[in-house]
Amino acid sequence: MELKVQSGDITTWKGDGIVVNLFEGAMSPDGAAGAVDKKLRGVLTTMIKKGEIKGKLGSTTIVHTFDKLPADHVCVVGLGKQAEFTLDRARYAAANGVRALRNVGAKKIATVVHGAGLGNLDVESAAQANVEGIILGLWQFRKYFTNNEDVKTVDQVVLLDRDPTKLKAMRDGAARGEIIANATNLARDLTNEPSNVATPTYLANVAKEIAKKYGLEFDVIDRERAKKLGMGAFLGVAQGSDEPPCIIILRYLGGGKKSAPGLGLVGKAITFDSGGISIKPAEGMQDMKGDMAGGAAVIAAMQAIAQLKPAINVTGIVPATENLPSGKAFKPGDILKAMNGKTIEIVSTDAEGRLILADALVYATQTLKLSPVVDAATLTGAMVVALGHHRTGVFCNDKELGDLLFKIGEETGEKNWLMPMDPEYAEQIKSDWADIKNSGGRPAGSIIGAMFLKNFVGDAKWAHLDIAGSVGGLLGTGKEDGYKNKFGNGTPTRTFIHLALALASGK
Ligand code: BES
Ligand code: MN
Ligand code: ZN
């Protein structure tokens, strides 16, 4: 899909469909919608009066223009109440607008920048959010369908505004939005890819290609090297699988070699989680192809960071392996030793994410001395019980970092919620046989996951993002909503990118 930014009059634009907007409760169309209404001889005004168009957030109404305009269709997208309007609502509306036009077969679409007019957003941020909404909203994963006859696709979307003085801000915002949305879509592609394709080696190859294309340093720790480094927790999980495991490392040097080691992004990449010997029930197990979503987000964010070039060093670390039962698999009762020397009693081989993260976090914080370090993982089913699908649980040992992640969540729509980590919870992972055990039973399951990880971060500033619910669909409950697709929606790719930008700008 080609994206363009132009200044011009949307009522004379030649193409298949145009998108305009309306705030909830507005009695007459304004701005571009008003101009379109005039050409349509008041059709929109009539529909508003009759209550057929209400402007409710994300609603879409398609009107055929019957040659009163060069475009065949007009889509009026609702922006919700003006007083409640936000940047994320612009993103949401933009996605629904282009998708509604795609449904009626439009291939060439022009749209106003939602929020840049009456919405009172600054033009650059609005253009960025609109482009993100458009690219994310049009994403599809159809590569394994062999019959694509009835599939509708959009070829071109043009952001249009009558005011030529807005053009530069629109272009700058759109360019950034395109980079960020394309990265997010890469995370989605990787997460939706089945596990017979998206193996650890496959992920490493994708990362290597990105490194070559965008000028990142690339490194990979294979089984042998992991052994030498003493990564017993990671290797314990990997030992049941015939698929070679690896830890993928991407490094972006934006702060220069001599400056601080910088930000660390760590992502769980269990390319398939069967539960291992503590095997999962068969129902829904197919969703566990998405148990590498955290790792996908790290790889994708590194791509965007390489393109956006913030003035900070960023290292992405992705421990990748399958979790399978076999004659070689690790077992309940086994004791593993992590890279920092801590011993771990295995209570459940299904609590594997925290094990591979343990060694990755030691490597990030103690070997590479990165700080802050933020990890993302589809770590616990309990996270879905606690917060459902609309917010990521954030566990953090630094208030400033936690507050920043919360703020970024409100702006990106990858919403976060700060979770507790009181020391009392550590009681639950005390072991009779080793330093700690890898599961503490059912109470506060996601907090216990975080308490476990805390043993491996030393003094680094650290945040753990449990995305089991927010990444969408991993319990078979996903649904498409605005710019979010139903399975593996790319969370927290945009959070990671914005975090790097925010830390680089010192804000
Ligand atoms: N990958 C799962 C968590 C998960 C479940 C993610 C559902 C998305 C949707 C993780 O490896 C796991 O199995 N966690 C266990 C931990 C328990 C054994 C302490 C869980 O949540 O049941
Ligand atoms: Mn598991
Ligand atoms: Zn898992």
XYZ file of N, CA and C and ligand atoms in Angstrom, residues 268 273 280 288 291 348 350-354 378-382 384 438-439 468 474-475, ligand 1:
88
model
N 10.462 -12.323 25.399
C 10.269 -13.779 25.438
C 9.874 -14.282 24.050
N 4.713 -23.081 22.843
C 4.671 -23.500 24.247
C 3.635 -24.601 24.447
N 0.130 -28.757 28.494
C -1.117 -27.981 28.519
C -2.274 -28.823 27.986
N -0.591 -21.062 21.292
C 0.747 -20.930 21.872
C 1.854 -20.773 20.824
N 3.424 -17.391 21.553
C 4.150 -17.196 22.818
C 5.526 -16.542 22.606
N 6.891 -26.481 37.659
C 6.114 -26.685 36.431
C 6.980 -26.345 35.228
N 5.774 -25.705 32.566
C 4.973 -24.732 31.819
C 5.266 -23.290 32.256
N 5.988 -23.135 33.367
C 6.428 -21.781 33.751
C 7.823 -21.587 33.157
N 7.894 -21.644 31.810
C 9.178 -21.653 31.093
C 9.640 -20.260 30.678
N 8.681 -19.355 30.498
C 9.041 -18.016 30.009
C 9.998 -17.323 30.958
N 9.696 -17.414 32.249
C 10.527 -16.764 33.270
C 11.929 -17.372 33.304
N 4.572 -12.869 27.078
C 3.268 -13.503 27.294
C 3.493 -14.484 28.441
N 3.598 -13.936 29.671
C 4.154 -14.743 30.759
C 3.127 -15.577 31.510
N 1.947 -15.011 31.776
C 1.010 -15.752 32.630
C -0.447 -15.649 32.178
N -1.149 -16.770 32.261
C -2.590 -16.761 32.046
C -3.271 -15.901 33.101
N -2.658 -15.826 34.284
C -3.224 -15.029 35.374
C -3.316 -13.546 35.009
N -4.241 -12.386 32.179
C -5.489 -12.236 31.429
C -6.667 -12.179 32.398
N 10.155 -22.175 40.393
C 9.671 -21.402 39.243
C 8.175 -21.188 39.194
N 7.449 -21.674 40.199
C 6.018 -21.384 40.248
C 5.580 -21.300 41.702
N 0.344 -11.104 28.123
C -0.443 -12.301 27.788
C -1.863 -11.953 27.333
N -4.514 -14.736 22.475
C -3.821 -15.963 22.850
C -4.644 -16.937 23.695
N -5.847 -16.526 24.090
C -6.731 -17.491 24.746
C -7.978 -17.723 23.897
N 2.753 -18.813 27.734
C 2.102 -19.128 28.948
C 1.197 -18.013 29.441
C -0.010 -17.674 28.592
C -1.212 -18.310 28.801
C 0.064 -16.664 27.639
C -2.307 -17.958 28.044
C -1.032 -16.332 26.900
C -2.220 -16.950 27.094
C 3.142 -19.402 30.040
O 4.304 -20.005 29.620
C 2.502 -20.333 31.028
O 2.201 -21.419 30.660
N 2.332 -19.846 32.243
C 1.749 -20.623 33.290
C 2.525 -20.350 34.555
C 2.180 -21.246 35.700
C 2.558 -22.675 35.412
C 2.909 -20.748 36.946
C 0.289 -20.213 33.438
O -0.021 -19.045 33.259
O -0.525 -21.084 33.681
